[in-house]
Amino acid sequence: MQDTLDSATTAFVSEEEQRLVEICEAADRYGRERKEQLRGHHQKIRVLKTERLNSNNPREIDKITFEIESLSQYDPAKYLIPFEQMASPYLAGIAICDDDPKIGRRHILLGKQSLMVGSKVMVTDWRKAQISKLYYEWEEGEEYEDDIVDRERSGTIEKKIAYGISRRELLSLQTGAGAFEKRDGDWGEPAQQNSSVAKKEISGDHRMVDIVSLISPEQFALITRKNEGCLYLTGGAGCGKTTVALHRLSFLIFNQPERFRAQRCLVVMFNKSLRNYVKKTSVDLLTNQLPVETFHSWAVKAMRSLGVNVSFTSTGEGGLTTLKKSSGIYAALLDYVKTPGPDSLLEDLGAFYTDSALWRRHLGNMPNLDALGRQGRRLLAGDNTEIAFDDAGVLILLGQLRKPGMELADALGWYDHVLVDEAQDLSLVELHALMFATTQRRSLTVCADEKQKILDFVDSAGFSAFQMELQNAGLSSGELDISYRSTRQIMALASRVSGRPVGKVVNEGPDPRFHDFATQVDALSQLRRSVGVLLDREKSSLTAIICRFKHEAETVYSALRELRGVRLQTADLSFEPGILITNAHQVKGLEFSGVILWNPTQRAYPVTDLGKNLLYVAITRASDRLAVYHNESLSPLFST
C-alpha cells in the first residue's frame, strides 16, 4: 500500500478488497450449489426413466410418466439462472443508514445481474429501479425519503462507491471523498483526471465504457422513463446518448420481457464500425438475441422477408442518392399509393420512379429526374434485379404503405421496440420505414444531434419533419447536457470550430497541440517518431489518427506501417491498444484515448455547416489527448 493513502483510506480500501473476496466466494458457492441441484434433478429423471423402461405394468408406467412430467415442471434450470458476471460481479455500491432499526446500516451492491445465495441478496441488478434509485437519485450525505419496494423508507446515504473490477481484482474506487486506483500492485490517487480513460488504459480494454456506476440522476430518469410512445434523446458529443439509449432498452427488456422481447427489438446504428462496436461491447447489456444492424443491413433482410430478391450496387445511376434521400420523396410516395400499382414490388417501385408528373409536383425541378425515369423503366421491364442501396428505404416504405396491417406483419414482422442512433443522418423515408416496422404502440428511442450531421446527400429537412410527426406518436424528449467523454480543453476547441456553446464538462486534460511542418515528408517523419514514442510509453492506450479522406489514411499508413501496433482500418474498426489509422466518416459515435488529426485543411473541412459538423465529430472522438499535424494551412474553422 502506498504511503500516499492515509490510514482511514487504507482501511477503506482493505475493507472493499475483502468485500470483493467474499462476493466472489459467494458467487462460486452459488455456482457449485446450482450444479449440484441440476445434477440431482437430472439424476432423479434418469432413474425414473430407467424404471419406466424396465416396467411392464401399464399403471406403473403411467404413474412414473406423471411423476417425470411433474418433476420437469420444477426443473431448477428454470429458476436457478447461471451467474455470468464472475469477472466483475458488481459495479456500484451504496452504504445506507435506514431509520427502520430492522434495516439499519446496510451496504447494497449493484451489478449487471442479481446474485442471491440462499435467501440473502448479495448483488442487486441495477435495472431493479425501486432499489437502484437510492444510488442514482440521491447524493452522498443526503437524507432520503421515498417509496422503496412498495414501502415508505427514510434514512441517510452514507457513502456511494463506483467500483472498477476486472478478472475478480479491484482496480479502482471512486467516492464522494475521492478516487483511488491500483497500479503495479499499489494503491494511490489516479494518474489521470479522465477516469474513463484511466479505466480503459489500466485494463487495455477500449470498448464502450460501462456506465452502470456512472449513471447520473438525469440519465437514470431517461433510462427508466415510461414505456409508452417515443423517446427522443439529444445532446452534444460525449454526453452519452447511445449508452443511455442502450441501457434504456436493456431496462425495458428486463422489466417487461413479455412486452419487449429481445429477439423482437431492433438496434440500428450509423455504420458497420459502430454496429460492430456495439455488438462486441454490449453482449452483457443486450444479449445475443437482439439484432443490431445498420439501416442497410436491416433493409436487405427486410426485403427478403417481403419476398424481394435483389442484388445491390453501392451507387445508383447519375448521382441519384441526393434525390432519393430528399424529404419530398415521402410526400410523393403517399400520393402515389392512393392508386393501385403492379403486384410485383420491384415493378411498383419502377412505376413510381417513372411517374415524372408526380415527382415534379413534389420535388420541383430537382436534377437527375430523367435518370430516375430510366431506372424505373428498367425495373418495369422486369429484366433488372439490381438496385442501389439508396433504393432500399424507398422500396420497403412502398411495401409498408401498400400493405398496412397484419398482411405486412406476417412478412416483415413487427418490432416491440426500435432504437435508432444518429437519426439525423437518415432520410425521412428511411426513418418512416423504421417507425412503421414497430407495433402500433410506436415504441421507439431516437438518438440524434443535428450538429453532428455529416452526410451531405441526406436532406436535413427530413429529420425535422420526422420530429414533428413523432409528436403525434407520444414523443417525450430528453437533452443530455454534460460531456463525459472529452476534456474541457478539447471541448473548448470543438466549440470554437462549431460555434456550439460549451456545456458542463466533467474531465480535465492537456491542451490540444498543433504541429506545423513545411512539407508532407517532414510531417510524416515527425509523426512516425512521435507514434514510436507513444507506442513504447503507453502500451495499453488506443490512439486514432483521423484523416479526412481514405487516400490520406493510406498515405499515413505507408509511412508508419513498419511500426508494430499500427493498423489501417477504413471499414470495420477494432479496439485493441495501439494506433488506428482511419478516415473521418468511420469514427462517428466512437471514442479513443487520444486522437491525431491529420492535415485538417479548408478543402477537408470547408466553412459550411457540414464542414463544421464533420470537424466537430473528429475532434470530439478524443477522450483525453488531441494533437493536430499539418503541412498545409489549417481550415479557417480553427480560427473562428
XYZ file of C-alpha atoms in Angstrom:
640
model
C 0.000 0.000 0.000
C 1.449 3.361 -0.974
C 2.223 5.923 1.722
C 0.151 8.485 -0.177
C -3.011 6.979 1.352
C -3.844 7.888 4.941
C -4.811 5.248 7.464
C -8.581 5.781 7.035
C -8.337 5.383 3.258
C -6.088 2.351 3.622
C -8.666 0.733 5.906
C -11.446 1.608 3.448
C -9.564 0.039 0.516
C -8.800 -3.097 2.538
C -12.449 -3.412 3.529
C -13.554 -3.186 -0.089
C -10.955 -5.717 -1.229
C -12.256 -8.112 1.422
C -15.832 -7.445 0.293
C -14.888 -8.468 -3.240
C -13.301 -11.680 -1.950
C -16.485 -12.542 -0.057
C -18.742 -11.812 -3.048
C -16.560 -13.897 -5.358
C -16.652 -16.762 -2.865
C -20.444 -16.431 -2.661
C -20.690 -16.491 -6.469
C -18.530 -19.622 -6.573
C -20.680 -21.235 -3.885
C -23.843 -20.369 -5.805
C -22.345 -21.920 -8.946
C -21.445 -25.138 -7.141
C -24.835 -25.418 -5.422
C -26.617 -24.743 -8.706
C -24.679 -27.517 -10.432
C -25.426 -29.905 -7.580
C -29.161 -29.184 -7.746
C -29.190 -29.567 -11.516
C -27.227 -32.799 -11.247
C -29.566 -34.148 -8.563
C -32.651 -33.244 -10.568
C -31.333 -34.825 -13.750
C -30.328 -37.944 -11.812
C -33.891 -38.339 -10.481
C -35.259 -38.010 -14.014
C -32.777 -40.591 -15.335
C -33.689 -43.086 -12.564
C -37.403 -42.680 -13.253
C -36.918 -43.113 -16.986
C -34.931 -46.302 -16.354
C -37.685 -47.622 -14.059
C -40.299 -46.828 -16.708
C -38.261 -48.571 -19.375
C -37.939 -51.695 -17.224
C -41.590 -51.793 -16.194
C -44.209 -53.974 -17.861
C -47.106 -52.651 -15.774
C -49.172 -50.059 -17.706
C -50.421 -48.410 -14.484
C -46.931 -48.168 -13.107
C -45.682 -46.731 -16.428
C -48.422 -44.078 -16.339
C -47.581 -43.241 -12.742
C -43.878 -42.867 -13.491
C -44.631 -40.751 -16.578
C -46.796 -38.446 -14.462
C -44.015 -38.166 -11.894
C -41.450 -37.329 -14.598
C -43.719 -34.626 -16.007
C -44.314 -33.178 -12.545
C -40.594 -33.082 -11.799
C -39.880 -31.457 -15.170
C -42.153 -28.553 -14.248
C -39.830 -27.775 -11.337
C -36.585 -28.089 -13.252
C -34.123 -25.918 -11.253
C -32.610 -24.703 -14.536
C -35.759 -22.598 -14.946
C -35.215 -20.549 -11.794
C -31.559 -21.058 -10.917
C -30.118 -18.707 -13.513
C -26.341 -19.026 -14.008
C -24.396 -16.080 -12.641
C -22.452 -14.804 -15.634
C -20.635 -11.846 -14.099
C -17.895 -13.753 -12.288
C -15.111 -11.481 -13.564
C -16.833 -8.287 -12.393
C -19.701 -9.216 -10.054
C -20.720 -5.644 -9.184
C -20.055 -2.100 -10.395
C -21.520 0.227 -7.783
C -22.374 0.232 -4.102
C -24.190 2.321 -1.562
C -23.958 2.407 2.223
C -27.225 3.485 3.858
C -28.441 4.015 7.388
C -32.175 3.387 7.315
C -34.434 4.785 10.022
C -36.077 1.381 10.359
C -33.999 -0.445 13.011
C -34.737 -3.762 11.256
C -32.721 -2.468 8.295
C -30.297 -0.083 9.964
C -26.899 0.147 8.297
C -26.655 -1.795 5.077
C -24.310 -1.982 2.093
C -26.156 -2.533 -1.207
C -24.191 -3.658 -4.261
C -25.419 -3.061 -7.817
C -24.311 -5.026 -10.871
C -25.389 -6.227 -14.292
C -27.030 -9.291 -12.745
C -28.534 -10.156 -9.380
C -26.779 -12.687 -7.167
C -28.687 -14.443 -4.396
C -27.196 -17.141 -2.216
C -29.870 -18.912 -0.208
C -32.263 -16.182 0.902
C -29.599 -13.471 1.022
C -29.293 -10.921 -1.781
C -25.598 -10.359 -2.429
C -25.854 -8.197 -5.577
C -28.911 -6.377 -6.963
C -29.444 -5.925 -10.698
C -29.192 -2.189 -11.463
C -32.385 -2.452 -13.544
C -34.437 -3.047 -10.370
C -35.181 0.636 -10.200
C -37.008 0.593 -6.864
C -33.726 -0.373 -5.208
C -31.137 1.171 -7.515
C -32.736 4.626 -7.410
C -31.213 5.010 -3.943
C -27.842 5.082 -5.699
C -28.793 7.058 -8.786
C -31.212 9.664 -7.416
C -29.597 10.591 -4.108
C -26.226 12.103 -3.306
C -23.740 11.081 -0.645
C -24.709 12.611 2.717
C -28.334 13.289 1.696
C -31.352 12.111 3.663
C -33.685 10.027 1.538
C -37.424 9.587 1.858
C -39.044 7.517 -0.847
C -41.330 4.619 -1.702
C -38.889 1.696 -1.953
C -40.180 -1.799 -2.725
C -43.731 -0.598 -2.017
C -42.911 0.753 1.460
C -42.126 4.238 2.687
C -38.454 4.356 3.625
C -36.271 7.084 5.062
C -32.675 7.334 6.147
C -29.269 8.678 5.115
C -26.995 7.923 2.170
C -23.672 7.488 3.957
C -21.488 6.547 1.003
C -21.704 5.971 -2.759
C -18.979 3.927 -4.400
C -18.161 3.258 -8.059
C -16.051 0.115 -8.426
C -13.604 -0.810 -11.150
C -13.275 -4.605 -11.117
C -11.617 -6.789 -13.735
C -10.892 -10.523 -13.511
C -12.003 -10.519 -9.872
C -9.452 -7.867 -8.968
C -10.401 -4.488 -7.505
C -8.633 -1.860 -9.620
C -10.364 1.403 -8.755
C -12.679 3.027 -6.238
C -14.486 6.335 -6.520
C -16.495 8.009 -3.748
C -17.538 11.499 -2.849
C -14.286 11.814 -0.897
C -12.040 10.996 -3.860
C -10.835 8.409 -6.346
C -8.182 5.712 -5.929
C -6.532 3.327 -8.366
C -4.367 0.240 -8.161
C -1.294 0.356 -10.371
C 1.500 -2.204 -10.320
C 0.052 -3.697 -7.139
C -0.047 -0.409 -5.181
C -2.962 1.901 -4.411
C -2.806 5.649 -4.897
C -4.604 8.595 -6.408
C -5.458 8.398 -10.127
C -2.685 9.258 -12.551
C -5.239 10.876 -14.919
C -8.216 13.115 -14.363
C -10.330 11.398 -17.005
C -11.493 8.311 -15.122
C -12.996 6.592 -18.166
C -9.674 6.841 -19.999
C -7.775 5.604 -16.951
C -10.096 2.620 -16.606
C -9.609 1.636 -20.229
C -5.849 2.049 -20.155
C -5.455 0.082 -16.934
C -7.333 -2.862 -18.435
C -6.230 -2.363 -22.045
C -9.912 -2.689 -22.995
C -11.079 0.170 -25.237
C -14.611 -0.969 -25.824
C -17.663 1.068 -24.808
C -17.391 2.359 -21.235
C -19.672 0.587 -18.762
C -21.786 3.402 -17.361
C -23.752 1.455 -14.733
C -21.719 3.015 -11.917
C -21.611 6.427 -13.655
C -25.287 6.980 -14.493
C -26.380 10.475 -13.436
C -29.827 11.233 -11.965
C -30.824 12.810 -15.307
C -29.690 9.755 -17.267
C -31.416 7.400 -14.822
C -34.685 9.301 -15.263
C -34.435 8.865 -19.046
C -33.453 5.200 -18.815
C -36.440 4.413 -16.574
C -38.881 6.654 -18.497
C -42.402 5.339 -19.046
C -42.719 2.607 -21.645
C -45.340 4.126 -23.920
C -44.554 6.171 -27.011
C -41.280 7.528 -28.331
C -38.278 8.923 -26.510
C -36.055 11.428 -28.297
C -32.544 11.831 -26.889
C -30.327 14.688 -27.979
C -27.164 16.403 -26.780
C -23.585 17.139 -27.753
C -20.729 14.734 -28.402
C -19.799 12.521 -25.477
C -22.935 13.191 -23.435
C -23.934 9.511 -23.504
C -26.921 9.421 -25.889
C -26.100 5.987 -27.278
C -25.172 4.399 -23.961
C -28.267 5.828 -22.252
C -30.450 4.531 -25.111
C -28.910 1.049 -24.896
C -29.370 0.960 -21.124
C -32.983 2.101 -21.548
C -33.639 -0.775 -23.947
C -31.993 -3.198 -21.509
C -34.212 -1.793 -18.742
C -37.377 -2.333 -20.808
C -36.438 -5.905 -21.752
C -35.537 -6.784 -18.145
C -38.653 -5.357 -16.520
C -41.242 -6.350 -19.154
C -39.847 -9.339 -21.067
C -43.276 -10.400 -22.287
C -43.847 -6.991 -23.883
C -40.301 -6.195 -25.015
C -38.901 -9.448 -26.374
C -35.169 -9.249 -27.019
C -35.416 -11.035 -30.373
C -38.177 -8.629 -31.472
C -36.350 -5.429 -30.587
C -34.028 -3.748 -33.074
C -30.976 -1.502 -32.709
C -29.998 0.499 -35.797
C -26.543 2.094 -35.824
C -24.965 4.624 -38.201
C -22.376 2.413 -39.916
C -20.715 -1.010 -39.753
C -17.947 0.211 -37.442
C -20.398 1.492 -34.860
C -22.678 -1.522 -35.298
C -19.840 -3.956 -34.683
C -18.559 -1.818 -31.802
C -21.936 -2.041 -30.075
C -22.364 -5.758 -30.855
C -18.968 -6.586 -29.385
C -19.234 -4.368 -26.319
C -22.873 -4.727 -25.264
C -23.363 -8.503 -25.025
C -23.948 -8.316 -21.261
C -26.369 -5.455 -21.736
C -28.491 -6.625 -24.658
C -27.883 -10.397 -25.091
C -27.044 -12.108 -28.372
C -30.716 -12.494 -29.274
C -31.199 -8.819 -30.021
C -30.462 -7.775 -33.625
C -28.011 -4.876 -34.063
C -27.917 -3.617 -37.641
C -27.110 -0.698 -39.888
C -30.095 0.603 -41.830
C -28.869 -1.116 -44.988
C -28.115 -4.493 -43.375
C -31.604 -4.439 -41.833
C -33.155 -3.357 -45.119
C -31.622 -6.296 -47.016
C -33.170 -8.749 -44.529
C -36.474 -6.885 -44.545
C -36.720 -7.036 -48.330
C -36.009 -10.756 -48.323
C -38.830 -11.163 -45.802
C -41.060 -9.325 -48.244
C -40.074 -11.749 -50.988
C -37.900 -9.259 -52.886
C -34.652 -10.842 -54.049
C -32.259 -8.296 -55.496
C -28.548 -7.607 -55.657
C -27.138 -4.252 -54.659
C -24.766 -1.719 -56.131
C -23.204 0.863 -53.832
C -24.218 3.787 -56.050
C -27.074 4.415 -58.388
C -27.113 5.944 -61.858
C -26.333 9.603 -62.312
C -25.883 10.552 -58.666
C -29.464 9.775 -57.670
C -28.711 9.415 -53.959
C -29.466 13.058 -53.137
C -32.807 12.829 -54.932
C -33.844 9.567 -53.254
C -32.926 10.880 -49.804
C -34.800 14.172 -50.197
C -37.721 14.821 -47.855
C -40.128 15.397 -50.749
C -39.986 11.731 -51.756
C -42.087 10.785 -48.717
C -44.933 13.073 -49.783
C -44.608 11.695 -53.310
C -44.930 8.115 -52.014
C -48.049 8.992 -50.014
C -49.567 10.476 -53.160
C -48.505 7.549 -55.360
C -50.072 4.786 -53.229
C -53.512 6.390 -53.472
C -53.928 4.425 -56.695
C -53.173 0.704 -57.250
C -49.809 -0.343 -58.680
C -48.278 -3.527 -60.142
C -48.360 -6.657 -57.989
C -44.584 -7.005 -58.082
C -42.982 -4.683 -55.513
C -39.980 -4.110 -57.793
C -42.248 -3.200 -60.706
C -44.267 -0.990 -58.347
C -41.045 0.834 -57.473
C -40.342 1.158 -61.212
C -43.774 2.662 -61.831
C -43.183 5.139 -59.005
C -39.848 6.189 -60.479
C -41.359 6.716 -63.957
C -44.208 8.956 -62.732
C -42.452 12.180 -63.728
C -45.528 14.365 -63.160
C -45.768 13.115 -59.566
C -42.087 13.761 -58.928
C -42.150 17.246 -60.394
C -45.225 18.045 -58.309
C -43.459 17.154 -55.073
C -39.792 17.828 -55.848
C -39.920 20.581 -58.457
C -37.082 20.558 -60.964
C -34.508 18.598 -58.985
C -31.585 17.263 -61.044
C -31.478 13.647 -62.258
C -35.230 13.112 -62.696
C -34.578 11.759 -66.206
C -32.041 9.250 -64.815
C -34.613 8.189 -62.214
C -37.118 7.569 -65.000
C -34.619 5.377 -66.867
C -34.085 3.248 -63.748
C -37.845 2.956 -63.320
C -38.337 1.741 -66.884
C -35.716 -0.978 -66.408
C -37.485 -2.177 -63.265
C -40.841 -2.159 -65.040
C -39.394 -4.231 -67.882
C -38.521 -6.920 -65.327
C -35.067 -7.514 -66.791
C -33.145 -5.878 -63.965
C -32.985 -7.100 -60.377
C -30.091 -4.842 -59.381
C -30.842 -1.765 -57.307
C -28.749 0.745 -55.381
C -28.575 0.809 -51.579
C -30.380 4.148 -51.641
C -33.425 2.366 -53.145
C -33.818 0.148 -50.063
C -35.701 2.593 -47.850
C -37.994 3.655 -50.690
C -38.851 0.059 -51.610
C -39.546 -1.019 -48.014
C -41.707 2.009 -47.259
C -43.614 1.447 -50.504
C -44.358 -2.107 -49.350
C -45.425 -0.866 -45.927
C -47.782 1.736 -47.397
C -49.230 -0.753 -49.880
C -49.871 -3.473 -47.303
C -50.605 -1.941 -43.926
C -51.709 -4.114 -41.024
C -51.271 -7.816 -40.425
C -50.519 -8.771 -44.020
C -47.204 -6.955 -43.878
C -46.607 -8.025 -40.291
C -46.707 -11.645 -41.397
C -43.918 -10.967 -43.874
C -41.745 -8.366 -42.159
C -42.724 -8.730 -38.522
C -43.445 -6.007 -36.015
C -40.743 -4.898 -33.600
C -41.631 -4.348 -29.953
C -39.086 -1.523 -29.777
C -36.699 0.125 -32.229
C -33.631 2.116 -31.177
C -32.346 4.447 -33.906
C -28.934 6.022 -33.353
C -27.555 9.035 -35.281
C -31.016 9.556 -36.737
C -30.069 12.955 -38.200
C -28.140 11.135 -40.958
C -31.100 9.009 -42.091
C -33.559 10.232 -44.716
C -37.216 10.888 -43.969
C -38.195 7.768 -45.941
C -35.719 5.586 -44.003
C -36.937 6.950 -40.674
C -40.548 6.197 -41.593
C -39.646 2.687 -42.729
C -38.205 2.023 -39.267
C -41.141 3.637 -37.467
C -43.683 1.628 -39.474
C -41.765 -1.561 -38.593
C -42.823 -1.146 -34.953
C -46.112 -2.179 -33.411
C -48.996 0.268 -33.336
C -47.685 1.477 -29.955
C -44.814 3.053 -31.879
C -42.277 2.298 -29.186
C -39.018 3.930 -30.271
C -35.900 5.508 -28.846
C -34.388 8.021 -31.259
C -30.906 9.469 -30.678
C -29.839 12.460 -32.732
C -27.769 15.629 -32.728
C -28.327 17.833 -35.766
C -24.917 19.468 -35.236
C -23.322 16.069 -35.891
C -24.989 15.538 -39.272
C -22.165 14.613 -41.659
C -23.842 13.215 -44.806
C -24.321 15.966 -47.359
C -26.651 13.911 -49.563
C -29.298 13.500 -46.815
C -31.914 16.261 -46.763
C -31.700 17.913 -43.331
C -35.349 18.969 -43.513
C -36.367 15.313 -43.308
C -35.353 14.808 -39.695
C -37.143 17.993 -38.610
C -40.310 16.748 -40.312
C -39.912 13.355 -38.622
C -39.647 15.034 -35.210
C -42.944 16.814 -35.821
C -44.602 13.514 -36.694
C -43.274 11.828 -33.570
C -45.135 14.399 -31.513
C -48.344 12.704 -32.629
C -46.986 9.308 -31.511
C -46.487 10.366 -27.892
C -42.968 11.798 -28.138
C -41.127 12.716 -24.966
C -37.728 14.374 -25.118
C -34.580 14.432 -23.065
C -31.495 16.562 -23.593
C -28.206 15.411 -22.130
C -26.006 18.440 -21.495
C -22.999 17.044 -19.598
C -19.971 15.871 -21.572
C -18.455 12.734 -20.038
C -16.016 11.840 -22.820
C -13.783 14.710 -23.901
C -11.883 17.036 -21.603
C -12.734 20.697 -21.080
C -9.766 21.693 -23.246
C -10.874 19.505 -26.165
C -14.485 20.658 -25.890
C -13.323 24.299 -25.937
C -11.649 23.694 -29.324
C -14.731 21.813 -30.564
C -16.852 24.794 -29.532
C -14.590 27.175 -31.428
C -14.854 25.287 -34.720
C -18.578 24.531 -34.459
C -19.981 27.622 -32.774
C -21.711 25.337 -30.293
C -21.559 26.599 -26.669
C -19.525 24.551 -24.210
C -21.801 22.870 -21.674
C -20.764 21.240 -18.449
C -17.638 19.095 -18.890
C -16.597 16.511 -16.311
C -12.947 15.903 -17.199
C -9.769 17.990 -17.370
C -6.722 17.259 -19.504
C -3.864 18.754 -21.511
C -4.406 21.449 -24.143
C -4.649 20.290 -27.758
C -1.280 20.551 -29.506
C -0.694 21.861 -33.030
C 2.335 20.803 -35.102
C 3.023 22.754 -38.324
C 5.503 21.452 -40.919
C 6.896 22.805 -44.158
C 6.260 19.643 -46.196
C 4.295 16.432 -46.014
C 7.566 14.491 -45.813
C 8.566 16.465 -42.704
C 5.108 15.973 -41.158
C 5.129 12.207 -41.748
C 8.685 11.873 -40.467
C 7.855 13.617 -37.179
C 4.570 11.733 -36.901
C 6.483 8.467 -37.215
C 8.867 9.468 -34.399
C 6.010 10.606 -32.148
C 3.983 7.450 -32.741
C 7.004 5.294 -31.961
C 7.493 7.065 -28.622
C 3.778 6.775 -27.856
C 3.731 3.041 -28.554
C 6.714 2.483 -26.237
C 5.394 4.707 -23.443
C 1.671 3.838 -23.419
C 1.316 0.196 -24.321
C -2.314 -0.022 -23.189
C -3.688 3.131 -24.840
C -5.576 3.455 -28.120
C -4.917 6.446 -30.361
C -6.679 7.166 -33.656
C -5.070 9.077 -36.494
C -8.111 10.564 -38.242
C -7.704 11.606 -41.864
C -10.405 13.327 -43.838
C -10.088 11.049 -46.868
C -9.284 7.366 -47.348
C -6.351 8.065 -49.682
C -4.778 10.230 -46.961
C -5.180 7.387 -44.465
C -3.356 5.092 -46.894
C -0.530 7.632 -47.256
C -0.123 7.951 -43.491
C -0.175 4.178 -43.069
C 2.557 3.751 -45.689
C 4.808 5.972 -43.575
C 4.030 4.148 -40.306
C 3.394 0.563 -41.358
C 6.726 -0.759 -40.068
C 5.831 0.226 -36.504
C 4.348 -2.657 -34.573
C 0.860 -1.845 -33.286
C -0.106 0.437 -36.190
C -3.075 -0.636 -38.298
C -5.065 0.856 -41.169
C -8.811 0.342 -40.916
C -11.269 2.314 -43.021
C -14.199 -0.096 -42.698
C -14.599 -2.421 -39.722
C -12.600 -0.983 -36.808
C -11.100 -2.911 -33.903
C -10.347 -1.549 -30.464
C -7.205 -3.238 -29.224
C -4.482 -0.942 -27.858
C -2.223 0.642 -30.456
C -2.500 3.176 -33.295
C -5.555 3.087 -35.557
C -5.456 4.993 -38.859
C -8.850 5.698 -40.374
C -10.978 8.334 -42.127
C -13.379 10.824 -40.561
C -16.650 9.222 -41.684
C -15.768 5.936 -39.932
C -15.401 7.347 -36.406
C -18.953 8.598 -35.868
C -20.121 7.578 -32.382
C -16.740 6.122 -31.373
C -14.140 7.303 -28.861
C -10.398 6.950 -28.354
C -7.990 7.860 -25.566
C -6.087 10.073 -27.982
C -6.699 11.495 -31.443
C -4.267 12.882 -34.014
C -5.977 14.937 -36.727
C -4.066 14.708 -39.997
C -3.852 17.846 -42.173
C -7.328 19.337 -41.494
C -7.323 21.879 -44.336
C -10.081 24.030 -45.778
C -10.563 21.502 -48.577
C -11.052 18.786 -45.965
C -13.271 20.813 -43.658
C -14.780 23.787 -45.513
C -16.577 26.662 -43.814
C -20.022 25.117 -44.251
C -22.458 23.529 -41.832
C -21.348 20.050 -42.892
C -17.677 21.035 -42.684
C -18.216 22.302 -39.140
C -20.135 19.185 -38.177
C -17.523 16.781 -39.512
C -14.623 18.604 -37.832
C -16.608 18.757 -34.575
C -17.158 14.986 -34.779
C -13.466 14.296 -35.492
C -12.238 16.466 -32.601
C -14.671 15.057 -30.072
C -13.607 11.447 -30.659
C -10.674 12.243 -28.332
C -11.285 11.442 -24.693
C -8.083 12.843 -23.235
C -5.430 13.902 -25.750
C -5.665 15.721 -29.075
C -2.905 16.696 -31.496
C -3.040 18.245 -34.979
C -0.339 17.520 -37.568
C -0.420 19.588 -40.761
C 1.783 20.806 -43.578
C -0.858 22.931 -45.298
C -2.891 25.846 -43.982
C -5.481 24.831 -41.427
C -9.180 25.149 -42.118
C -10.421 28.655 -41.205
C -12.806 26.904 -38.820
C -9.937 26.669 -36.322
C -9.670 30.461 -36.143
C -13.360 31.369 -35.977
